[in-house]
C-alpha positions as protocol buffer text, in pm:
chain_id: "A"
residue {
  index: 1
  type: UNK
  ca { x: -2066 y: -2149 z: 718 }
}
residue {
  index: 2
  type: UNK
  ca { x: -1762 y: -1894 z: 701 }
}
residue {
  index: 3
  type: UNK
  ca { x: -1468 y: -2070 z: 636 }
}
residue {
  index: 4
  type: UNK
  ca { x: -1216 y: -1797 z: 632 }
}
residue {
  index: 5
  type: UNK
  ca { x: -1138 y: -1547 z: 920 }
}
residue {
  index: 6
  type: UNK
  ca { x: -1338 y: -1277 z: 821 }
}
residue {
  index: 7
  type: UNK
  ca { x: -1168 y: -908 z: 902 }
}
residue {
  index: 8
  type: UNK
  ca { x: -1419 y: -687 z: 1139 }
}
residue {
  index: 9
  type: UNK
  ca { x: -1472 y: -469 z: 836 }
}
residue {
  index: 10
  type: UNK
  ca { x: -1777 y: -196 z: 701 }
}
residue {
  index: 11
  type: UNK
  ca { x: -1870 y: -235 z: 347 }
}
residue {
  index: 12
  type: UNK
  ca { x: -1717 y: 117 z: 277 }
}
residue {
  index: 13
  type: UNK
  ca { x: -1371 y: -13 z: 447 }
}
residue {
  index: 14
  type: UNK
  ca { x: -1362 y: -277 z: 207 }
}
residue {
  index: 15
  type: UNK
  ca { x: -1407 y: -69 z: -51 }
}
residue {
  index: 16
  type: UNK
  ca { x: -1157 y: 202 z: 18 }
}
residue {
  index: 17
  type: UNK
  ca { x: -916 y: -14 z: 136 }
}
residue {
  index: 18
  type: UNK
  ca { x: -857 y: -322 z: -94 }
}
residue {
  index: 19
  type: UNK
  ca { x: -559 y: -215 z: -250 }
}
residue {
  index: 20
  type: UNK
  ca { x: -300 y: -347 z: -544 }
}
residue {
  index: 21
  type: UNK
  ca { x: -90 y: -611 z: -284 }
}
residue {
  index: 22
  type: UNK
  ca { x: 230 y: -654 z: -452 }
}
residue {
  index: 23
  type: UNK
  ca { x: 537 y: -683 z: -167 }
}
residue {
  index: 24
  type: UNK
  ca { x: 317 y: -729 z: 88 }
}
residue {
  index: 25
  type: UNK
  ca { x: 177 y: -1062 z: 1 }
}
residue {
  index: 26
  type: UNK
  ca { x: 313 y: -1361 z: 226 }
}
residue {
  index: 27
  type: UNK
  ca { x: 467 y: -1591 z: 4 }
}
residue {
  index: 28
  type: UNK
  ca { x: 541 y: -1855 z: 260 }
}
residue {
  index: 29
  type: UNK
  ca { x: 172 y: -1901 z: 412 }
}
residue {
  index: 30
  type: UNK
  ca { x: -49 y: -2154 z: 232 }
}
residue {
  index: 31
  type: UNK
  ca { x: -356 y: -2051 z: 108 }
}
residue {
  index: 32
  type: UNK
  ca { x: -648 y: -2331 z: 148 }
}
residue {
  index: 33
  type: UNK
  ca { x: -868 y: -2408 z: -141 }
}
residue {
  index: 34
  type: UNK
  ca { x: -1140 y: -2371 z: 59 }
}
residue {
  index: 35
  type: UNK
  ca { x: -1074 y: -2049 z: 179 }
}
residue {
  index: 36
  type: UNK
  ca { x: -1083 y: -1981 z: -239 }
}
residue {
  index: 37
  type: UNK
  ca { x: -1341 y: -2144 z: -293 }
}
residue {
  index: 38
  type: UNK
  ca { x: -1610 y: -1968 z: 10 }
}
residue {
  index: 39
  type: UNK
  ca { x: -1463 y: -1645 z: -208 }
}
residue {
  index: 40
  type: UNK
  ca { x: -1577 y: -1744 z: -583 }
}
residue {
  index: 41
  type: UNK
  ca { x: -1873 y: -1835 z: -415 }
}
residue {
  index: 42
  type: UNK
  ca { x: -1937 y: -1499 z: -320 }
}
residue {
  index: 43
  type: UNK
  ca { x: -1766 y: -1350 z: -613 }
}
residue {
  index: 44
  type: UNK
  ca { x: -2007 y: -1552 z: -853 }
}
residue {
  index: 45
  type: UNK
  ca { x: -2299 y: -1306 z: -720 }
}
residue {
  index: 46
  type: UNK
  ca { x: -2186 y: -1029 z: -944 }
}
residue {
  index: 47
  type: UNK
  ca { x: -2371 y: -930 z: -1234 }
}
residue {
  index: 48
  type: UNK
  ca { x: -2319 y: -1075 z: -1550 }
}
residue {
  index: 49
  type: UNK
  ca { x: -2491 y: -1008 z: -1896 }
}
residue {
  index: 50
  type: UNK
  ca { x: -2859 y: -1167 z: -1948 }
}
residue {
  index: 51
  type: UNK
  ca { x: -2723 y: -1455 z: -1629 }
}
residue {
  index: 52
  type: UNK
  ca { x: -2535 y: -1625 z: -1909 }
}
residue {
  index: 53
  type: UNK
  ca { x: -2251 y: -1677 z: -1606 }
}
residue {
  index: 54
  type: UNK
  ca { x: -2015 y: -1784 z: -1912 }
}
residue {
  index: 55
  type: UNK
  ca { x: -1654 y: -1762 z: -1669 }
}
residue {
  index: 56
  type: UNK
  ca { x: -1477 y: -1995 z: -1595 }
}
residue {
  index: 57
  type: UNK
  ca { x: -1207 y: -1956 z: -1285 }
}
residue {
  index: 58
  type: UNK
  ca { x: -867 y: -2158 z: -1374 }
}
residue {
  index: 59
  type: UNK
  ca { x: -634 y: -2144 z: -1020 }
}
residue {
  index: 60
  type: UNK
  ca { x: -269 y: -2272 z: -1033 }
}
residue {
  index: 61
  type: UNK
  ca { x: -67 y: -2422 z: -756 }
}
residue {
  index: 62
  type: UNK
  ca { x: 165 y: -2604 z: -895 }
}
residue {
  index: 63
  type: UNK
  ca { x: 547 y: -2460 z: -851 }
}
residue {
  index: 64
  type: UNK
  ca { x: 618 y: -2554 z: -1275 }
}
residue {
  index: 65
  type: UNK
  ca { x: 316 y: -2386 z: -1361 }
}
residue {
  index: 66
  type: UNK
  ca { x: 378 y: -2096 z: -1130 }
}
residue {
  index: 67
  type: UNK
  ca { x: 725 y: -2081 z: -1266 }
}
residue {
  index: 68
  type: UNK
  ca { x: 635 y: -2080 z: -1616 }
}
residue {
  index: 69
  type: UNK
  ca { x: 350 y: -1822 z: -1607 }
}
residue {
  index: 70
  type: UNK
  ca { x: 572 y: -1596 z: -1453 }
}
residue {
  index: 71
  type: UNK
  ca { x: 816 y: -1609 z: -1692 }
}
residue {
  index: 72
  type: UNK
  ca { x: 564 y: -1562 z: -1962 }
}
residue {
  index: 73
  type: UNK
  ca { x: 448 y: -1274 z: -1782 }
}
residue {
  index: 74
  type: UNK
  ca { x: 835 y: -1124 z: -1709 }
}
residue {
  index: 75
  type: UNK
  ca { x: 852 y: -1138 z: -2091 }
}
residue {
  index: 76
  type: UNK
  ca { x: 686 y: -843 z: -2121 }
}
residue {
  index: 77
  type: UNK
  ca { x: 658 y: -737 z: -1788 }
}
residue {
  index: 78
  type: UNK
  ca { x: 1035 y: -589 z: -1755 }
}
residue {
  index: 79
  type: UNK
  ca { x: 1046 y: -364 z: -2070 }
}
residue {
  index: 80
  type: UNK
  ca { x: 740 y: -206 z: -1974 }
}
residue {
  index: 81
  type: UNK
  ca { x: 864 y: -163 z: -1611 }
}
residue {
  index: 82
  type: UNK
  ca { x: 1216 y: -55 z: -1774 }
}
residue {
  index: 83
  type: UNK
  ca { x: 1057 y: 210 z: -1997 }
}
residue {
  index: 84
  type: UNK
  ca { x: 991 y: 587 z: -1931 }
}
residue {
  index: 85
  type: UNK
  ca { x: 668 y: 646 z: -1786 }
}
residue {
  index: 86
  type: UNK
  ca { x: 452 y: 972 z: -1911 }
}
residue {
  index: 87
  type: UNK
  ca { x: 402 y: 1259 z: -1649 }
}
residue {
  index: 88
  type: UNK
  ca { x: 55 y: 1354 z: -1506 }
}
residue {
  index: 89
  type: UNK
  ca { x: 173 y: 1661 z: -1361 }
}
residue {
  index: 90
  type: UNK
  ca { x: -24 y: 1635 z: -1054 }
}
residue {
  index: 91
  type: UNK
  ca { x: 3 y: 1438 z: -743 }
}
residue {
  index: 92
  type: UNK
  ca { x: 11 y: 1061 z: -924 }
}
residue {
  index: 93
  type: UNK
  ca { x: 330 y: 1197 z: -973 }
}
residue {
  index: 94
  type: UNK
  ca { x: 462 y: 1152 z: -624 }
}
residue {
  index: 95
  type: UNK
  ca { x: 370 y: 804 z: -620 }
}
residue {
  index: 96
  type: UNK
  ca { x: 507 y: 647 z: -952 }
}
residue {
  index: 97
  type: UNK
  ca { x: 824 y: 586 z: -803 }
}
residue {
  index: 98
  type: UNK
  ca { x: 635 y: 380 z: -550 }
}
residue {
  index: 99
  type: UNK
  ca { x: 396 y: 175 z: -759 }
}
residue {
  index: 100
  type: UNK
  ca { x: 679 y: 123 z: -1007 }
}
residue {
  index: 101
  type: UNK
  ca { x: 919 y: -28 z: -725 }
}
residue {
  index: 102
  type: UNK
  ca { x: 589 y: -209 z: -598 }
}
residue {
  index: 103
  type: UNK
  ca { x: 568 y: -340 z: -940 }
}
residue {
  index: 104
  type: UNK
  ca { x: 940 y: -444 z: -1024 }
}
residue {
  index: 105
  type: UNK
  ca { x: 903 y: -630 z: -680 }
}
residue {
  index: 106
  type: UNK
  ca { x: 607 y: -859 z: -775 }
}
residue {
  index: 107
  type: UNK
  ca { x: 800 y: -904 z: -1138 }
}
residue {
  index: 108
  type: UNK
  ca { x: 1070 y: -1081 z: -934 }
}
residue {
  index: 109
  type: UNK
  ca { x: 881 y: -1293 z: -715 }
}
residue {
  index: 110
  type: UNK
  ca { x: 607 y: -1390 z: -891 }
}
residue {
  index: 111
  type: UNK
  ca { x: 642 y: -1740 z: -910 }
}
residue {
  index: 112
  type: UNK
  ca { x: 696 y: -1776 z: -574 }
}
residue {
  index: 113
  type: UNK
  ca { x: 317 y: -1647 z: -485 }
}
residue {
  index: 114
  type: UNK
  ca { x: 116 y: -1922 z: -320 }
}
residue {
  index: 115
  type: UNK
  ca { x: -155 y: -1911 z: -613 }
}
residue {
  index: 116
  type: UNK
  ca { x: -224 y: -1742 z: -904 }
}
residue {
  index: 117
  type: UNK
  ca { x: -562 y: -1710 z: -1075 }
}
residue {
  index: 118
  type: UNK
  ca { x: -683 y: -1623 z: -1417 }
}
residue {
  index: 119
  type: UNK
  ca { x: -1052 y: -1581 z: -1477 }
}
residue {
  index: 120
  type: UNK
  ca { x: -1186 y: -1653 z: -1867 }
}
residue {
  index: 121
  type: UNK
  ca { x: -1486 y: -1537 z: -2035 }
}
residue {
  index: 122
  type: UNK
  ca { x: -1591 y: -1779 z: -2302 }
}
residue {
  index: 123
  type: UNK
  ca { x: -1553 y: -1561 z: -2668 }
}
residue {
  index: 124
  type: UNK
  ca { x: -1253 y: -1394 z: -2822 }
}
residue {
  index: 125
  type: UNK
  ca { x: -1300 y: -1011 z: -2738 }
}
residue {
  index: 126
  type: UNK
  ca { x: -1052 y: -963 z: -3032 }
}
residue {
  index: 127
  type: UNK
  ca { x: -1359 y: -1047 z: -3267 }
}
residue {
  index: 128
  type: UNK
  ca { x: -1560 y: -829 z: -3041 }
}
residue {
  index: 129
  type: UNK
  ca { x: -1727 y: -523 z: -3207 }
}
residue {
  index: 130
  type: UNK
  ca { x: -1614 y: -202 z: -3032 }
}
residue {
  index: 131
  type: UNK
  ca { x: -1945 y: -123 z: -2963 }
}
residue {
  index: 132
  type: UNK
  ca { x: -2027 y: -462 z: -2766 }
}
residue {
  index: 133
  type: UNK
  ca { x: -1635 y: -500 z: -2590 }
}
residue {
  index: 134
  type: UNK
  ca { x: -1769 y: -298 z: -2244 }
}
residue {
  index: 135
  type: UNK
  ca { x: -2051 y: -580 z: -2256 }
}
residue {
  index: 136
  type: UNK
  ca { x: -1816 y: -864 z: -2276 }
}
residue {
  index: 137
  type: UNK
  ca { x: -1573 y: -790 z: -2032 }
}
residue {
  index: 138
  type: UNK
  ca { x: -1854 y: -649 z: -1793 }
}
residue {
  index: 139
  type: UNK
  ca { x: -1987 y: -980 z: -1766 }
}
residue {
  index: 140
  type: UNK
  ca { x: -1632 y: -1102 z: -1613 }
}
residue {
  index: 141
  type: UNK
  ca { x: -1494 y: -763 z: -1483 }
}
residue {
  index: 142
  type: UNK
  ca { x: -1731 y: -758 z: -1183 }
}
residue {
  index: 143
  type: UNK
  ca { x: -1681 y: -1100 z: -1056 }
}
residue {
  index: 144
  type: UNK
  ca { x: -1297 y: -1058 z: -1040 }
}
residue {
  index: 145
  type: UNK
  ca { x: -1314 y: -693 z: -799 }
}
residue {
  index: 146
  type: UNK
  ca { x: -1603 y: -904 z: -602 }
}
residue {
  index: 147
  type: UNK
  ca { x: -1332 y: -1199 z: -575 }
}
residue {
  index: 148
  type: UNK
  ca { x: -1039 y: -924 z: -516 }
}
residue {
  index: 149
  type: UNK
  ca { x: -1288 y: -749 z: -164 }
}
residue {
  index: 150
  type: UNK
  ca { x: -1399 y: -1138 z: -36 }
}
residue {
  index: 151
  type: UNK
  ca { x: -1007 y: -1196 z: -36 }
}
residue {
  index: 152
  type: UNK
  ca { x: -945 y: -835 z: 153 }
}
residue {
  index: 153
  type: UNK
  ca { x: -1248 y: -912 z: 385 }
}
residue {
  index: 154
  type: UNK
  ca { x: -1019 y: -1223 z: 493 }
}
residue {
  index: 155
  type: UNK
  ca { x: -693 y: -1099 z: 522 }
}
residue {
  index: 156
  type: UNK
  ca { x: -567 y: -1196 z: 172 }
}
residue {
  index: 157
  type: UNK
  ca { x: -413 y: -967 z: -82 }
}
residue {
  index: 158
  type: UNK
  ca { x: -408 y: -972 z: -479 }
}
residue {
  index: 159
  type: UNK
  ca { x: -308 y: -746 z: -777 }
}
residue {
  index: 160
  type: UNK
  ca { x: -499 y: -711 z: -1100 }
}
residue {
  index: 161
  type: UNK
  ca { x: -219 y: -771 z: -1361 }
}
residue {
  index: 162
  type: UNK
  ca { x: -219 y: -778 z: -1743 }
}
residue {
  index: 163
  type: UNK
  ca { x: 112 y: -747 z: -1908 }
}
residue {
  index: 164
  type: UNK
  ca { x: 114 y: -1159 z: -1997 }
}
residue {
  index: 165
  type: UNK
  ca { x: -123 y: -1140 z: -2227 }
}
residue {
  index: 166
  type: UNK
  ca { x: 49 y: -881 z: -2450 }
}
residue {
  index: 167
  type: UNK
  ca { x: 184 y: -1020 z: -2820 }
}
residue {
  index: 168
  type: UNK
  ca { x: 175 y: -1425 z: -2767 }
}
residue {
  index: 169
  type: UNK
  ca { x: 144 y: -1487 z: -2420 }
}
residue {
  index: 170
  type: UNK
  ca { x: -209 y: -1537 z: -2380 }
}
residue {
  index: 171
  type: UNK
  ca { x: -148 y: -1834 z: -2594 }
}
residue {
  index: 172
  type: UNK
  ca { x: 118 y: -1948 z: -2452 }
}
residue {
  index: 173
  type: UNK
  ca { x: -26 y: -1937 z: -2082 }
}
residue {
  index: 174
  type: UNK
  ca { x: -377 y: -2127 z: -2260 }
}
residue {
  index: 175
  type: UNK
  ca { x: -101 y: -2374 z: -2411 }
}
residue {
  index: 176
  type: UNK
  ca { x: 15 y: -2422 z: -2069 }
}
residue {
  index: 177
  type: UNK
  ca { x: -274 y: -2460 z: -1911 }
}
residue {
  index: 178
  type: UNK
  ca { x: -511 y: -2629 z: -2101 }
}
residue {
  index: 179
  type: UNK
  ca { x: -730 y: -2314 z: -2199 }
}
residue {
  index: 180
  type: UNK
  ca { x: -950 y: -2329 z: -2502 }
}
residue {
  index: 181
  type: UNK
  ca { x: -775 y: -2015 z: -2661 }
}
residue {
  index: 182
  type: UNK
  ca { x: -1016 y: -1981 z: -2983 }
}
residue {
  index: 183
  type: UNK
  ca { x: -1291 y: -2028 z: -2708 }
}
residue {
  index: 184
  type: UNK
  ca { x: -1179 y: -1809 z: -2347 }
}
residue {
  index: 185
  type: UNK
  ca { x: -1055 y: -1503 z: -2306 }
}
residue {
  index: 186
  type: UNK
  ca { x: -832 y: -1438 z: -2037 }
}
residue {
  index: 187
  type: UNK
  ca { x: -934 y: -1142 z: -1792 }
}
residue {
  index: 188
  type: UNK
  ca { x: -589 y: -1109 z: -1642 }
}
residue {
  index: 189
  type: UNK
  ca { x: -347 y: -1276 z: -1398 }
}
residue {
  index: 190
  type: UNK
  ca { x: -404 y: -1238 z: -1014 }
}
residue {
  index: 191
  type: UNK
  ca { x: -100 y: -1346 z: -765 }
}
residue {
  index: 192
  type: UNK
  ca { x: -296 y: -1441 z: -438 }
}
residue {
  index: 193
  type: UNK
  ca { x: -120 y: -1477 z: -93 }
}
residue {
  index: 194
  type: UNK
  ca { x: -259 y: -1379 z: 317 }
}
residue {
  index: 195
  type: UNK
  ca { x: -56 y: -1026 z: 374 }
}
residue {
  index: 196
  type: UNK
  ca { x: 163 y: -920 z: 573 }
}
residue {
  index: 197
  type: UNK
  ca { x: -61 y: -739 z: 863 }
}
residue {
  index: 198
  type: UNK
  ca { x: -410 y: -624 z: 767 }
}
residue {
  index: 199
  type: UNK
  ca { x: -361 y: -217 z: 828 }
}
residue {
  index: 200
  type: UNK
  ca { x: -442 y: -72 z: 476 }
}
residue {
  index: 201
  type: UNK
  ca { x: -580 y: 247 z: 409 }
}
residue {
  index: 202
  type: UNK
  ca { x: -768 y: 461 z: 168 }
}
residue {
  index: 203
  type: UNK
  ca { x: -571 y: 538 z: -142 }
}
residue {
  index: 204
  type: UNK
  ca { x: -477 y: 912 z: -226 }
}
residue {
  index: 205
  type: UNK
  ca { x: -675 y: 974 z: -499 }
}
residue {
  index: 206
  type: UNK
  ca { x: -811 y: 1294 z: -771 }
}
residue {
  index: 207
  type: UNK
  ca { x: -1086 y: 1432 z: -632 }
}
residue {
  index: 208
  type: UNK
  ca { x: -1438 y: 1340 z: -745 }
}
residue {
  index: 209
  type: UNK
  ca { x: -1480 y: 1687 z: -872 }
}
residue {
  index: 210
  type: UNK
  ca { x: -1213 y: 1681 z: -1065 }
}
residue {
  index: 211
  type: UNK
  ca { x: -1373 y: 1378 z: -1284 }
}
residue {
  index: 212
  type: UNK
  ca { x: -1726 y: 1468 z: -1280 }
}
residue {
  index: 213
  type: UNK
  ca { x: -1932 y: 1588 z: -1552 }
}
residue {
  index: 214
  type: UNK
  ca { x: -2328 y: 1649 z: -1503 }
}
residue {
  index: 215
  type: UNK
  ca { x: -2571 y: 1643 z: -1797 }
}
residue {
  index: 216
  type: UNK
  ca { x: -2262 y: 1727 z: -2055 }
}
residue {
  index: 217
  type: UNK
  ca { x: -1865 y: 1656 z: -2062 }
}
């Protein structure tokens, strides 16, 4: 039984249209657990390597926790945001100004999201061979972008952040949430709210041409 109200969406909408939701996320509408729950479920049907299913999904509610990842996040969240950003001298030009406003947006209201998630991986990547890091985080990686489209398909939003688990603040968020640290690896941080309206579109993007390389770079 579908718990959630499920969008009237293709599989190729979802896909071209579950975006980075930053200032568009509702921060006053609950999200119910079950409504999180019915999308891990589907989530957890991603591949992972040889079934070994070795994630574990660690949601957080509570306004003090909230609070506190957020601040270990702004840590290094606001020099990075504050700092020059390279040129690509094409059109991903005409959108940094966007994405970085998008970004400084979501810096300032984190903690205010209705949840945040952070999906582990049981190893330490950082003691990861080179050669076997894709494998690792390809047994995790999947699972989240399945868990980021079964939110999209139901009118919820998220954003695939990073920047708290530069220098200590992995730790620190393990610390604060009871994470095994020498035994989980954090995949990232994930605000998760309903949005505001339901009306996005297909990204601009490079053109597949552009990227593509058959039989030889």
């Amino acid at each position: 039984m579908t718990i959630g109200n499920v969008l009237n969406l293709s599989a190729d909408e979802v896909l071209t249209t579950t975006r980075s939701v930053r200032k568009r996320l509702d921060l006053e509408k609950p999200v119910p657990r079950e409504v999180l729950t019915e999308c891990l479920e589907l989530a957890l049907q991603a591949p992972t390597g040889s079934n070994s299913q070795r994630w574990q999904w660690v949601f957080v509610e509570d306004a003090e926790r909230k609070r506190a990842l957020a601040e270990i996040y702004r840590t290094n969240a606001t020099p990075y945001l504050d700092a020059p950003k390279p040129a690509f001298g094409d059109e991903r030009d005409l959108r940094q100004p966007h994405v970085a406003d998008s970004a400084r947006y979501l810096n300032d209201h984190l903690h205010e999201v209705p949840v945040m998630l952070i999906p582990c991986l049981e190893g330490r990547v950082d003691n990861t061979p080179g050669t076997s890091s894709a494998g690792f985080w390809g047994s995790l990686l999947p699972a989240v972008w399945s868990f980021m489209l079964a939110l999209r398909s139901r009118g919820l939003g998220s954003a695939w952040t990073t920047l708290h688990l530069v220098g200590d603040g992995e730790r620190q968020a393990a610390d604060l949430l009871g994470i095994p640290y020498d035994r989980y690896s954090q995949g990232g941080l994930f605000p998760i709210g309903y949005t505001q309206g339901t009306d996005f579109r297909p990204a601009k993007r490079l053109p597949a041409d552009q990227l593509t390389h058959w039989n030889s770079w």
